[in-house]
C-alpha positions as a printed NumPy array, in Angstrom:
array([[ 13.269, -52.456, -20.687],
       [ 16.965, -52.196, -21.502],
       [ 18.496, -49.909, -18.889],
       [ 21.985, -48.48 , -19.219],
       [ 23.916, -48.679, -15.952],
       [ 27.324, -47.659, -14.727],
       [ 28.846, -49.59 , -11.821],
       [ 31.654, -47.798,  -9.982],
       [ 33.543, -49.611,  -7.222],
       [ 37.148, -50.355,  -6.355],
       [ 36.492, -54.035,  -5.676],
       [ 36.297, -56.167,  -8.789],
       [ 34.329, -58.958,  -7.08 ],
       [ 31.582, -56.563,  -6.024],
       [ 31.378, -55.1  ,  -9.534],
       [ 31.01 , -58.608, -10.941],
       [ 28.334, -59.505,  -8.351],
       [ 26.401, -56.325,  -9.126],
       [ 26.667, -56.902, -12.888],
       [ 25.437, -60.475, -12.464],
       [ 22.347, -59.385, -10.545],
       [ 21.598, -56.509, -12.922],
       [ 21.758, -58.933, -15.843],
       [ 19.397, -61.313, -14.039],
       [ 16.866, -58.476, -13.694],
       [ 17.384, -57.114, -17.221],
       [ 19.198, -59.565, -19.548],
       [ 19.489, -56.913, -22.286],
       [ 20.855, -54.2  , -19.992],
       [ 23.987, -52.317, -20.956],
       [ 26.303, -52.455, -17.954],
       [ 29.562, -50.53 , -17.792],
       [ 32.063, -51.051, -14.991],
       [ 34.6  , -48.524, -13.739],
       [ 36.973, -48.155, -10.847],
       [ 36.648, -44.943,  -8.835],
       [ 39.832, -43.544, -10.413],
       [ 38.153, -43.862, -13.812],
       [ 34.973, -42.121, -12.678],
       [ 35.773, -38.723, -14.153],
       [ 36.866, -40.279, -17.453],
       [ 33.607, -42.244, -17.571],
       [ 31.636, -39.052, -16.956],
       [ 33.412, -37.243, -19.771],
       [ 32.912, -40.2  , -22.098],
       [ 29.175, -40.307, -21.462],
       [ 28.335, -36.645, -21.907],
       [ 28.043, -36.069, -18.187],
       [ 26.201, -39.369, -17.654],
       [ 23.26 , -38.107, -19.695],
       [ 22.823, -41.346, -21.621],
       [ 22.788, -43.547, -18.515],
       [ 19.664, -44.639, -16.678],
       [ 21.294, -45.434, -13.34 ],
       [ 24.619, -45.331, -11.529],
       [ 25.616, -47.833,  -8.844],
       [ 28.315, -46.119,  -6.805],
       [ 30.412, -47.937,  -4.229],
       [ 31.82 , -45.655,  -1.551],
       [ 33.931, -46.188,   1.533],
       [ 32.319, -44.215,   4.337],
       [ 34.037, -43.609,   7.621],
       [ 33.42 , -45.514,  10.818],
       [ 31.091, -44.613,  13.644],
       [ 33.454, -41.954,  15.016],
       [ 33.927, -40.147,  11.704],
       [ 31.93 , -37.234,  10.375],
       [ 28.762, -38.311,   8.524],
       [ 29.839, -36.988,   5.101],
       [ 33.173, -38.816,   5.059],
       [ 33.523, -40.824,   1.851],
       [ 30.695, -39.146,  -0.056],
       [ 32.904, -36.974,  -2.277],
       [ 32.369, -39.218,  -5.369],
       [ 28.622, -38.702,  -4.945],
       [ 29.105, -34.935,  -4.655],
       [ 31.225, -34.869,  -7.832],
       [ 28.657, -36.862,  -9.779],
       [ 25.78 , -34.702,  -8.616],
       [ 27.56 , -31.565,  -9.85 ],
       [ 27.226, -32.869, -13.404],
       [ 24.186, -31.899, -15.495],
       [ 21.579, -34.566, -16.273],
       [ 22.821, -37.122, -13.772],
       [ 20.693, -40.274, -13.551],
       [ 19.62 , -41.656, -10.17 ],
       [ 22.566, -42.835,  -8.067],
       [ 22.285, -45.83 ,  -5.756],
       [ 25.063, -45.835,  -3.148],
       [ 26.568, -49.051,  -1.869],
       [ 28.434, -48.046,   1.261],
       [ 31.193, -49.939,   2.994],
       [ 31.432, -48.676,   6.551],
       [ 29.286, -45.724,   7.39 ],
       [ 26.263, -45.505,   9.618],
       [ 22.825, -43.936,   9.779],
       [ 24.302, -40.438,   9.677],
       [ 26.128, -41.286,   6.448],
       [ 22.872, -42.585,   4.984],
       [ 21.015, -39.404,   5.906],
       [ 23.777, -37.233,   4.459],
       [ 23.816, -39.249,   1.21 ],
       [ 20.045, -38.987,   0.82 ],
       [ 20.134, -35.252,   1.56 ],
       [ 22.807, -34.833,  -1.117],
       [ 20.525, -36.532,  -3.648],
       [ 21.261, -40.261,  -3.699],
       [ 18.292, -42.333,  -4.871],
       [ 19.075, -44.984,  -2.262],
       [ 21.733, -45.969,   0.275],
       [ 22.542, -49.647,   0.697],
       [ 24.968, -50.692,   3.445],
       [ 27.34 , -53.243,   1.949],
       [ 27.143, -55.526,   4.971],
       [ 23.355, -55.802,   4.5  ],
       [ 23.385, -56.048,   0.711],
       [ 21.592, -58.981,  -0.85 ],
       [ 19.97 , -59.671,  -4.203],
       [ 16.462, -58.744,  -3.056],
       [ 17.487, -55.378,  -1.565],
       [ 19.532, -54.574,  -4.643],
       [ 16.656, -55.432,  -6.996],
       [ 14.206, -53.308,  -5.015],
       [ 16.56 , -50.319,  -4.949],
       [ 17.31 , -50.56 ,  -8.685],
       [ 13.666, -50.904,  -9.714],
       [ 12.626, -48.   ,  -7.51 ],
       [ 15.405, -45.758,  -8.806],
       [ 14.571, -46.573, -12.422],
       [ 10.881, -45.865, -11.826],
       [ 11.837, -42.463, -10.422],
       [ 13.866, -41.819, -13.567],
       [ 11.013, -42.833, -15.891],
       [  8.107, -41.195, -14.111],
       [  9.186, -38.254, -12.019],
       [  6.243, -36.958, -10.037],
       [  5.562, -33.271, -10.002],
       [  4.932, -31.849,  -6.534],
       [  1.27 , -31.295,  -7.413],
       [  0.789, -34.98 ,  -8.278],
       [  2.941, -36.53 ,  -5.565],
       [  0.938, -38.426,  -2.979],
       [  0.845, -36.537,   0.3  ],
       [  0.597, -38.194,   3.632],
       [ -0.084, -36.541,   6.896],
       [  3.261, -37.444,   8.443],
       [  3.4  , -34.348,  10.618],
       [  0.311, -35.608,  12.408],
       [  2.16 , -38.725,  13.543],
       [  3.318, -38.574,  17.12 ],
       [  6.739, -40.142,  17.383],
       [  7.876, -41.28 ,  20.764],
       [ 11.41 , -42.593,  20.83 ],
       [ 12.818, -43.281,  24.267],
       [ 15.947, -41.237,  24.999],
       [ 15.542, -39.113,  21.844],
       [ 13.924, -35.77 ,  21.269],
       [ 12.787, -35.012,  17.715],
       [ 14.215, -31.71 ,  16.446],
       [ 12.604, -31.585,  12.991],
       [ 11.714, -33.631,   9.921],
       [ 14.488, -33.565,   7.292],
       [ 12.703, -35.269,   4.413],
       [ 10.61 , -38.154,   3.208],
       [ 10.392, -40.673,   0.42 ],
       [  7.803, -43.227,  -0.561],
       [  9.207, -45.645,   2.019],
       [ 10.656, -43.593,   4.834],
       [ 10.757, -40.366,   6.76 ],
       [ 14.029, -38.962,   8.102],
       [ 14.043, -36.902,  11.279],
       [ 16.796, -34.975,  13.   ],
       [ 16.814, -36.066,  16.639],
       [ 18.918, -35.402,  19.719],
       [ 20.116, -38.264,  21.871],
       [ 20.048, -37.378,  25.548],
       [ 22.126, -40.457,  26.38 ],
       [ 24.88 , -39.768,  23.843],
       [ 24.67 , -35.98 ,  24.084],
       [ 24.577, -35.506,  20.311]])
């Protein structure tokens, strides 16, 4: 496998670290690096990212007091393009609400920068590439009876299920303690 990846982040050291780990996983991979300011030029130069297999996108999300979508505009711009490959977000700052918003927008995965390590990166990249190679039709997707699960979270009331993936289920919940 020789995947074609685009790494977009403002920090050169992170781009180099990501490239290094991608090349460990796939020595023959084609890895392009761009700064966020060059993102639109890179999209135009790659026919709307159609010839890429994966995009690693570094974003700066807001802090805990900010709105959940803060910092996700680069993801929104990429997802407006036709034939966009899976996008793995590497978020500096942010919180669980940012992760939920990113996944709802269409990110293949959300990796908090402070928790990023080689193993988590490898797992996210392999999973995203498998999704790209073998998309499951709804008829063939494995179904689990997640609605039958009874969740009991102290101090939270479950409002509704927002979505699910192979590894997780995301619920909208109300915190009685925090009032949100």
